[in-house]
């Protein structure tokens, strides 16, 4: 027996969000049923729901920054109990057998991870034939893809950690952000602002490269040591060859060579935002200081748990604007206009 759940969905790429009823699968032995309390709005939700990346399946229920409490557990689940505070991020399953899965890098599953929404799956996995995400009152997820949220961090500010948090934590750890390292974050939106907090907590010297100085005070409050507006071209001369690590959270086309030149010897620029146009990187910019251009995609489940624990220990949550479900359309417009401080989170009690 599947169970009917209230959700907010888009019926097509240009449609407005409307309240719908969707079905969740029957609770299997390895599953957890979660009462969703909060769902963050990631810019990827917008790219997907508006079919900007192609391949969108409708009705589209986005949402991969999910926080709530356990409502029921399957017969084989011993890790979670009813009432536990939990989160779900961008993935809800993977093959569990390939090399990346065995290394808890499920996001790189060679068979393709099952994403929390918009992945085509059999009807018994998600009635309707494609996964549907967190803009809903409940979700059923295999326990291996559920993360525990420690006491001491409010669920509303924890929700965005499940995508934005891990997406920044993973490359910061991978490329060794810490004491003595100079880290720059391009774009201080949903991803960027959590990146600033995490990088500062890891002990790195943190610089924000924003397109204006309008959020400078906030940046300093989040732990940034330096803050520059990239609209001032003088900045690119001033900061030349100065960073060990640059993390780009912007999906707009940026003059990539100008940013690559800000890397010092052996520095790496990591791409998180996904611009449409290919990069044209000058070989001499790479070779001149043995620089690297790399990419990163969310993080594995084990590391997501590590990140949530790290954030709880360091008092790190997202800066959020809590909205009701009937405000999702206007929130989307404001995210697209870079008018968000710094993550919209849906109070799913309003669905
Ligand atoms: P967001 O909240 O909209 O933040 C993006 C920031 O980029 C803005 O706040 C703004 O920062 C800057 N920006 C926007 N338009 C710009 C422009 N035209 N020129 C220069 N800077 C601009 O979005 P988000 O949720 O953080 O997501 C950022 C991107 O990462 C999205 O494309 C999303 O799909 C992608 N993403 C990737 C992964 C991954 O695993 N790789 C995971 C999640 C999201 P300033 O005002 O400070 O300049
Ligand atoms: Zn996301
Ligand atoms: Zn796999």
Short mmCIF file of C-alpha atoms and ligand atoms in Angstrom, two decimals:
data_model
loop_
_atom_site.label_atom_id
_atom_site.label_comp_id
_atom_site.label_asym_id
_atom_site.label_seq_id
_atom_site.Cartn_x
_atom_site.Cartn_y
_atom_site.Cartn_z
CA UNK A 1 0.00 0.00 0.00
CA UNK A 2 1.48 3.30 -1.05
CA UNK A 3 0.62 6.41 0.88
CA UNK A 4 -0.78 9.72 -0.36
CA UNK A 5 1.23 12.78 0.53
CA UNK A 6 0.70 16.52 -0.08
CA UNK A 7 3.37 18.21 -2.19
CA UNK A 8 4.09 21.29 -4.31
CA UNK A 9 4.81 20.55 -7.96
CA UNK A 10 5.37 22.22 -11.31
CA UNK A 11 3.31 20.67 -14.12
CA UNK A 12 5.69 21.94 -16.84
CA UNK A 13 8.75 24.15 -17.28
CA UNK A 14 6.73 27.39 -17.34
CA UNK A 15 4.03 26.42 -14.86
CA UNK A 16 3.51 27.91 -11.42
CA UNK A 17 3.85 25.69 -8.37
CA UNK A 18 0.60 24.16 -7.18
CA UNK A 19 -0.44 21.87 -4.42
CA UNK A 20 -0.84 18.26 -5.54
CA UNK A 21 -1.17 14.83 -4.01
CA UNK A 22 1.59 12.35 -4.78
CA UNK A 23 2.12 8.75 -3.72
CA UNK A 24 5.09 7.49 -1.75
CA UNK A 25 6.02 3.83 -1.87
CA UNK A 26 5.04 1.42 0.85
CA UNK A 27 7.65 1.28 3.63
CA UNK A 28 10.10 -1.52 2.79
CA UNK A 29 12.24 -3.35 5.37
CA UNK A 30 15.23 -1.05 4.75
CA UNK A 31 13.23 2.17 4.49
CA UNK A 32 12.61 5.15 6.73
CA UNK A 33 9.44 7.25 6.51
CA UNK A 34 10.25 10.87 7.29
CA UNK A 35 7.89 13.66 8.32
CA UNK A 36 9.48 16.53 6.43
CA UNK A 37 9.58 19.77 8.40
CA UNK A 38 11.80 21.94 6.23
CA UNK A 39 12.98 21.90 2.62
CA UNK A 40 15.63 24.30 1.33
CA UNK A 41 15.46 25.83 -2.14
CA UNK A 42 18.70 25.15 -4.03
CA UNK A 43 19.41 26.90 -7.32
CA UNK A 44 19.61 23.41 -8.86
CA UNK A 45 15.88 23.00 -8.06
CA UNK A 46 15.22 25.97 -10.33
CA UNK A 47 17.51 24.73 -13.14
CA UNK A 48 15.72 21.36 -13.02
CA UNK A 49 12.09 22.44 -12.56
CA UNK A 50 12.42 24.97 -15.41
CA UNK A 51 14.09 22.29 -17.55
CA UNK A 52 17.19 24.44 -18.03
CA UNK A 53 19.33 21.29 -17.85
CA UNK A 54 16.95 19.27 -20.07
CA UNK A 55 15.31 15.94 -19.25
CA UNK A 56 12.90 17.21 -16.60
CA UNK A 57 10.07 14.84 -15.63
CA UNK A 58 6.69 16.32 -14.65
CA UNK A 59 4.98 16.75 -12.30
CA UNK A 60 8.26 17.97 -10.85
CA UNK A 61 8.51 18.05 -7.05
CA UNK A 62 11.99 19.45 -6.32
CA UNK A 63 13.71 19.60 -2.95
CA UNK A 64 16.96 17.93 -1.89
CA UNK A 65 17.68 19.83 1.29
CA UNK A 66 15.32 17.93 3.55
CA UNK A 67 15.14 17.97 7.35
CA UNK A 68 12.52 16.36 9.54
CA UNK A 69 11.81 13.56 11.96
CA UNK A 70 11.44 9.82 11.55
CA UNK A 71 7.77 8.76 11.44
CA UNK A 72 8.28 5.01 10.91
CA UNK A 73 11.10 2.57 10.18
CA UNK A 74 11.17 -0.68 8.21
CA UNK A 75 11.63 -4.02 9.96
CA UNK A 76 15.37 -4.26 9.14
CA UNK A 77 16.29 -0.71 10.17
CA UNK A 78 18.08 -0.48 13.50
CA UNK A 79 19.97 2.77 12.99
CA UNK A 80 16.95 5.06 13.32
CA UNK A 81 13.96 5.24 15.63
CA UNK A 82 10.67 7.08 15.44
CA UNK A 83 11.23 10.71 16.45
CA UNK A 84 14.90 10.90 15.41
CA UNK A 85 15.98 14.14 13.73
CA UNK A 86 17.18 13.34 10.23
CA UNK A 87 18.08 14.80 6.87
CA UNK A 88 18.09 13.72 3.23
CA UNK A 89 20.23 15.36 0.56
CA UNK A 90 20.58 15.01 -3.19
CA UNK A 91 20.63 11.20 -3.42
CA UNK A 92 18.25 8.49 -2.23
CA UNK A 93 19.97 5.37 -3.56
CA UNK A 94 22.86 3.98 -5.60
CA UNK A 95 24.11 0.56 -6.74
CA UNK A 96 26.19 0.02 -3.59
CA UNK A 97 28.62 -2.25 -5.47
CA UNK A 98 30.74 -0.13 -7.81
CA UNK A 99 34.10 1.34 -6.84
CA UNK A 100 32.81 4.84 -5.99
CA UNK A 101 29.91 3.37 -3.96
CA UNK A 102 32.30 1.12 -2.02
CA UNK A 103 34.34 4.25 -1.22
CA UNK A 104 31.18 6.09 -0.09
CA UNK A 105 31.35 8.39 -3.09
CA UNK A 106 27.83 7.42 -4.13
CA UNK A 107 27.41 10.62 -6.10
CA UNK A 108 29.82 9.12 -8.65
CA UNK A 109 28.09 5.71 -8.78
CA UNK A 110 29.01 4.24 -12.16
CA UNK A 111 25.43 3.08 -12.70
CA UNK A 112 24.18 6.54 -11.77
CA UNK A 113 22.94 7.45 -8.31
CA UNK A 114 19.20 7.77 -7.82
CA UNK A 115 18.76 11.47 -7.20
CA UNK A 116 16.14 12.69 -4.73
CA UNK A 117 14.03 14.09 -7.56
CA UNK A 118 13.84 13.83 -11.33
CA UNK A 119 15.47 10.40 -11.68
CA UNK A 120 13.43 7.85 -13.63
CA UNK A 121 12.80 4.80 -11.44
CA UNK A 122 10.44 1.80 -11.42
CA UNK A 123 6.90 2.41 -10.11
CA UNK A 124 7.63 0.36 -6.99
CA UNK A 125 10.45 2.77 -6.08
CA UNK A 126 8.37 5.90 -6.63
CA UNK A 127 4.80 5.71 -7.88
CA UNK A 128 4.69 7.98 -10.94
CA UNK A 129 7.94 6.59 -12.36
CA UNK A 130 10.35 9.34 -11.33
CA UNK A 131 11.65 10.42 -7.95
CA UNK A 132 9.97 13.35 -6.23
CA UNK A 133 11.70 15.47 -3.65
CA UNK A 134 11.26 17.39 -0.47
CA UNK A 135 8.63 20.04 -1.25
CA UNK A 136 6.24 17.60 0.39
CA UNK A 137 5.03 16.51 3.81
CA UNK A 138 6.61 13.05 3.83
CA UNK A 139 9.21 10.97 1.99
CA UNK A 140 10.29 7.32 2.06
CA UNK A 141 14.06 6.82 1.76
CA UNK A 142 16.32 3.81 2.18
CA UNK A 143 18.01 4.18 5.59
CA UNK A 144 21.53 4.16 4.09
CA UNK A 145 20.78 7.53 2.49
CA UNK A 146 19.41 9.16 5.64
CA UNK A 147 21.69 11.36 7.75
CA UNK A 148 21.30 11.96 11.49
CA UNK A 149 21.03 15.59 12.56
CA UNK A 150 22.54 16.12 16.02
CA UNK A 151 20.70 18.01 18.74
CA UNK A 152 21.85 21.59 19.06
CA UNK A 153 21.27 22.57 15.44
CA UNK A 154 17.82 23.76 14.44
CA UNK A 155 16.29 21.64 11.67
CA UNK A 156 15.40 24.75 9.65
CA UNK A 157 19.03 25.91 9.38
CA UNK A 158 20.31 22.34 9.06
CA UNK A 159 18.20 21.59 5.96
CA UNK A 160 20.44 23.57 3.53
CA UNK A 161 23.50 21.73 4.78
CA UNK A 162 22.20 18.60 3.03
CA UNK A 163 23.13 20.03 -0.39
CA UNK A 164 24.83 23.42 0.00
CA UNK A 165 26.81 22.29 3.06
CA UNK A 166 28.19 19.07 1.62
CA UNK A 167 28.82 20.62 -1.79
CA UNK A 168 31.25 23.05 -0.16
CA UNK A 169 32.60 20.82 2.62
CA UNK A 170 33.66 18.09 0.22
CA UNK A 171 36.03 20.16 -1.98
CA UNK A 172 37.28 22.14 1.02
CA UNK A 173 38.39 18.84 2.56
CA UNK A 174 39.53 17.28 -0.71
CA UNK A 175 41.87 20.19 -1.45
CA UNK A 176 43.07 20.65 2.11
CA UNK A 177 41.49 23.91 3.29
CA UNK A 178 42.87 24.60 6.75
CA UNK A 179 45.40 26.66 8.69
CA UNK A 180 47.95 28.37 6.45
CA UNK A 181 45.78 27.97 3.32
CA UNK A 182 44.28 30.87 1.43
CA UNK A 183 40.84 30.02 0.12
CA UNK A 184 38.62 32.19 -2.08
CA UNK A 185 34.93 31.61 -2.65
CA UNK A 186 33.37 33.08 -5.79
CA UNK A 187 29.71 34.06 -5.24
CA UNK A 188 28.17 34.40 -1.79
CA UNK A 189 24.75 32.89 -2.35
CA UNK A 190 23.27 29.72 -0.87
CA UNK A 191 26.35 27.59 -1.48
CA UNK A 192 28.90 30.34 -1.05
CA UNK A 193 27.81 31.64 2.35
CA UNK A 194 27.98 28.18 3.92
CA UNK A 195 31.34 27.69 2.24
CA UNK A 196 32.63 30.82 3.95
CA UNK A 197 31.49 29.54 7.35
CA UNK A 198 32.94 26.05 6.86
CA UNK A 199 36.26 27.25 5.39
CA UNK A 200 36.68 29.68 8.30
CA UNK A 201 35.87 26.94 10.82
CA UNK A 202 38.48 24.71 9.15
CA UNK A 203 41.03 27.44 9.90
CA UNK A 204 41.68 28.73 6.38
CA UNK A 205 42.18 32.39 5.48
CA UNK A 206 38.97 33.10 3.60
CA UNK A 207 38.31 35.64 0.86
CA UNK A 208 34.95 36.27 -0.79
CA UNK A 209 34.91 37.31 -4.45
CA UNK A 210 31.43 38.71 -4.94
CA UNK A 211 30.15 40.80 -7.81
CA UNK A 212 29.54 43.73 -5.47
CA UNK A 213 30.32 44.85 -1.93
CA UNK A 214 26.64 44.80 -0.90
CA UNK A 215 27.03 41.71 1.31
CA UNK A 216 30.46 42.57 2.72
CA UNK A 217 29.32 43.00 6.34
CA UNK A 218 27.53 39.64 6.23
CA UNK A 219 30.60 38.00 4.72
CA UNK A 220 32.78 39.21 7.58
CA UNK A 221 30.15 38.02 10.07
CA UNK A 222 30.25 34.55 8.46
CA UNK A 223 34.00 34.45 9.01
CA UNK A 224 35.52 35.88 5.81
CA UNK A 225 38.81 37.69 6.40
CA UNK A 226 38.70 39.60 3.11
CA UNK A 227 35.92 40.60 0.73
CA UNK A 228 36.29 41.97 -2.80
CA UNK A 229 33.95 43.13 -5.54
CA UNK A 230 34.95 41.55 -8.84
CA UNK A 231 33.24 44.43 -10.69
CA UNK A 232 36.45 46.33 -9.80
CA UNK A 233 38.98 44.99 -12.30
CA UNK A 234 41.86 46.32 -10.19
CA UNK A 235 41.08 43.43 -7.80
CA UNK A 236 42.37 40.91 -10.36
CA UNK A 237 45.77 42.66 -10.45
CA UNK A 238 45.90 43.04 -6.67
CA UNK A 239 45.11 39.37 -5.93
CA UNK A 240 47.20 37.78 -8.67
CA UNK A 241 48.84 34.44 -7.70
CA UNK A 242 47.54 34.57 -4.13
CA UNK A 243 45.16 31.62 -3.46
CA UNK A 244 45.75 27.94 -2.79
CA UNK A 245 42.15 27.11 -3.54
CA UNK A 246 39.34 28.94 -5.31
CA UNK A 247 35.82 27.54 -5.24
CA UNK A 248 33.45 28.83 -7.90
CA UNK A 249 29.77 28.63 -6.93
CA UNK A 250 28.57 30.81 -9.83
CA UNK A 251 26.71 29.26 -12.76
CA UNK A 252 27.02 32.37 -14.97
CA UNK A 253 29.90 32.54 -17.46
CA UNK A 254 32.89 34.11 -15.77
CA UNK A 255 36.22 35.15 -17.36
CA UNK A 256 37.86 31.93 -16.23
CA UNK A 257 41.45 32.91 -17.07
CA UNK A 258 41.20 36.03 -14.91
CA UNK A 259 40.24 33.82 -11.97
CA UNK A 260 42.79 31.09 -12.74
CA UNK A 261 45.52 33.73 -12.56
CA UNK A 262 44.55 34.36 -8.93
CA UNK A 263 45.92 30.89 -8.03
CA UNK A 264 49.40 30.64 -6.60
CA UNK A 265 51.83 27.78 -7.34
CA UNK A 266 49.98 24.41 -7.34
CA UNK A 267 46.66 26.12 -6.66
CA UNK A 268 43.34 24.64 -7.79
CA UNK A 269 40.13 26.25 -8.95
CA UNK A 270 37.13 24.00 -8.29
CA UNK A 271 33.97 24.43 -10.33
CA UNK A 272 30.63 23.83 -8.57
CA UNK A 273 28.30 26.01 -10.65
CA UNK A 274 27.72 24.59 -14.10
CA UNK A 275 27.76 27.23 -16.84
CA UNK A 276 26.44 26.15 -20.24
CA UNK A 277 29.41 27.36 -22.32
CA UNK A 278 32.68 25.39 -22.27
CA UNK A 279 35.68 26.93 -20.52
CA UNK A 280 38.49 28.25 -22.68
CA UNK A 281 41.48 28.04 -20.40
CA UNK A 282 44.82 29.30 -21.66
CA UNK A 283 47.48 26.59 -21.40
CA UNK A 284 50.10 29.09 -20.29
CA UNK A 285 47.89 30.17 -17.37
CA UNK A 286 47.78 26.54 -16.18
CA UNK A 287 51.43 25.75 -16.90
CA UNK A 288 52.83 29.01 -15.53
CA UNK A 289 52.15 28.15 -11.89
CA UNK A 290 51.30 24.41 -12.20
CA UNK A 291 47.68 25.37 -11.65
CA UNK A 292 44.71 22.97 -11.87
CA UNK A 293 41.10 23.37 -12.89
CA UNK A 294 38.83 20.82 -11.22
CA UNK A 295 35.16 20.13 -10.48
CA UNK A 296 33.25 18.64 -7.60
CA UNK A 297 29.73 17.32 -7.11
CA UNK A 298 28.02 17.20 -3.71
CA UNK A 299 29.69 14.51 -1.52
CA UNK A 300 29.15 10.95 -0.32
CA UNK A 301 26.75 9.95 2.45
CA UNK A 302 29.51 9.21 4.97
CA UNK A 303 31.06 12.61 4.36
CA UNK A 304 27.63 14.25 4.54
CA UNK A 305 27.23 12.83 8.05
CA UNK A 306 30.75 14.04 8.93
CA UNK A 307 29.85 17.51 7.61
CA UNK A 308 26.58 17.74 9.56
CA UNK A 309 28.44 16.71 12.74
CA UNK A 310 31.18 19.26 12.01
CA UNK A 311 28.61 22.02 11.49
CA UNK A 312 26.77 21.11 14.70
CA UNK A 313 30.05 21.18 16.65
CA UNK A 314 31.00 24.57 15.21
CA UNK A 315 27.54 26.11 15.48
CA UNK A 316 27.24 26.39 11.70
CA UNK A 317 23.82 26.57 10.07
CA UNK A 318 22.55 28.30 6.97
CA UNK A 319 21.27 31.88 7.10
CA UNK A 320 17.70 31.37 6.05
CA UNK A 321 14.50 33.10 5.06
CA UNK A 322 11.63 30.85 6.04
CA UNK A 323 8.74 30.89 3.55
CA UNK A 324 5.38 29.21 3.17
CA UNK A 325 4.72 26.84 0.30
CA UNK A 326 2.62 29.38 -1.62
CA UNK A 327 5.69 31.65 -1.83
CA UNK A 328 7.90 29.22 -3.80
CA UNK A 329 7.37 30.96 -7.16
CA UNK A 330 8.37 34.38 -5.84
CA UNK A 331 11.31 32.84 -3.95
CA UNK A 332 12.53 31.34 -7.25
CA UNK A 333 12.44 34.79 -8.87
CA UNK A 334 14.41 36.24 -6.01
CA UNK A 335 17.06 33.48 -6.18
CA UNK A 336 17.47 34.09 -9.91
CA UNK A 337 17.89 37.82 -9.18
CA UNK A 338 20.57 37.04 -6.52
CA UNK A 339 18.16 38.57 -4.00
CA UNK A 340 18.40 35.92 -1.30
CA UNK A 341 19.89 36.17 2.20
CA UNK A 342 21.03 33.37 1.95
CA UNK A 343 18.76 30.37 1.52
CA UNK A 344 14.99 30.14 1.22
CA UNK A 345 13.61 27.31 3.30
CA UNK A 346 10.03 26.09 2.95
CA UNK A 347 8.13 25.45 6.17
CA UNK A 348 6.41 22.28 5.01
CA UNK A 349 3.72 22.65 7.67
CA UNK A 350 2.24 25.17 5.20
CA UNK A 351 1.82 22.61 2.40
P1 LIG B 1 22.53 31.08 -5.54
O1 LIG B 1 22.05 31.07 -4.14
O2 LIG B 1 21.70 31.69 -6.59
O3 LIG B 1 23.99 31.75 -5.52
C1 LIG B 1 24.73 31.99 -6.66
C2 LIG B 1 25.58 33.26 -6.45
O4 LIG B 1 26.30 33.46 -7.66
C3 LIG B 1 24.79 34.52 -6.24
O5 LIG B 1 24.42 34.75 -4.91
C4 LIG B 1 25.78 35.58 -6.71
O6 LIG B 1 26.72 35.84 -5.66
C5 LIG B 1 26.54 34.87 -7.81
N1 LIG B 1 26.03 35.25 -9.14
C6 LIG B 1 24.78 35.06 -9.63
N2 LIG B 1 24.68 35.53 -10.89
C7 LIG B 1 25.89 36.02 -11.19
C8 LIG B 1 26.43 36.63 -12.36
N3 LIG B 1 25.68 36.84 -13.45
N4 LIG B 1 27.73 36.97 -12.34
C9 LIG B 1 28.48 36.76 -11.25
N5 LIG B 1 28.02 36.19 -10.11
C10 LIG B 1 26.74 35.83 -10.10
O7 LIG B 1 22.79 29.59 -6.05
P2 LIG B 1 23.30 28.32 -5.23
O8 LIG B 1 22.12 27.56 -4.74
O9 LIG B 1 24.37 28.74 -4.32
O10 LIG B 1 23.90 27.44 -6.42
C11 LIG B 1 24.98 27.93 -7.21
C12 LIG B 1 25.21 27.02 -8.40
O11 LIG B 1 25.76 25.79 -7.95
C13 LIG B 1 23.94 26.65 -9.16
O12 LIG B 1 24.23 26.68 -10.53
C14 LIG B 1 23.65 25.23 -8.74
O13 LIG B 1 22.96 24.49 -9.72
C15 LIG B 1 25.05 24.70 -8.54
N6 LIG B 1 25.15 23.56 -7.61
C16 LIG B 1 26.12 22.66 -7.85
C17 LIG B 1 26.29 21.60 -6.98
C18 LIG B 1 27.38 20.62 -7.20
O14 LIG B 1 27.35 19.56 -6.57
N7 LIG B 1 28.37 20.90 -8.04
C19 LIG B 1 25.45 21.46 -5.87
C20 LIG B 1 24.48 22.43 -5.65
C21 LIG B 1 24.34 23.48 -6.52
P3 LIG B 1 27.34 37.30 -5.42
O15 LIG B 1 26.15 38.21 -5.30
O16 LIG B 1 28.12 37.15 -4.17
O17 LIG B 1 28.20 37.61 -6.60
ZN1 LIG B 2 21.35 21.52 -4.41
ZN1 LIG B 3 27.49 2.45 -7.52
#
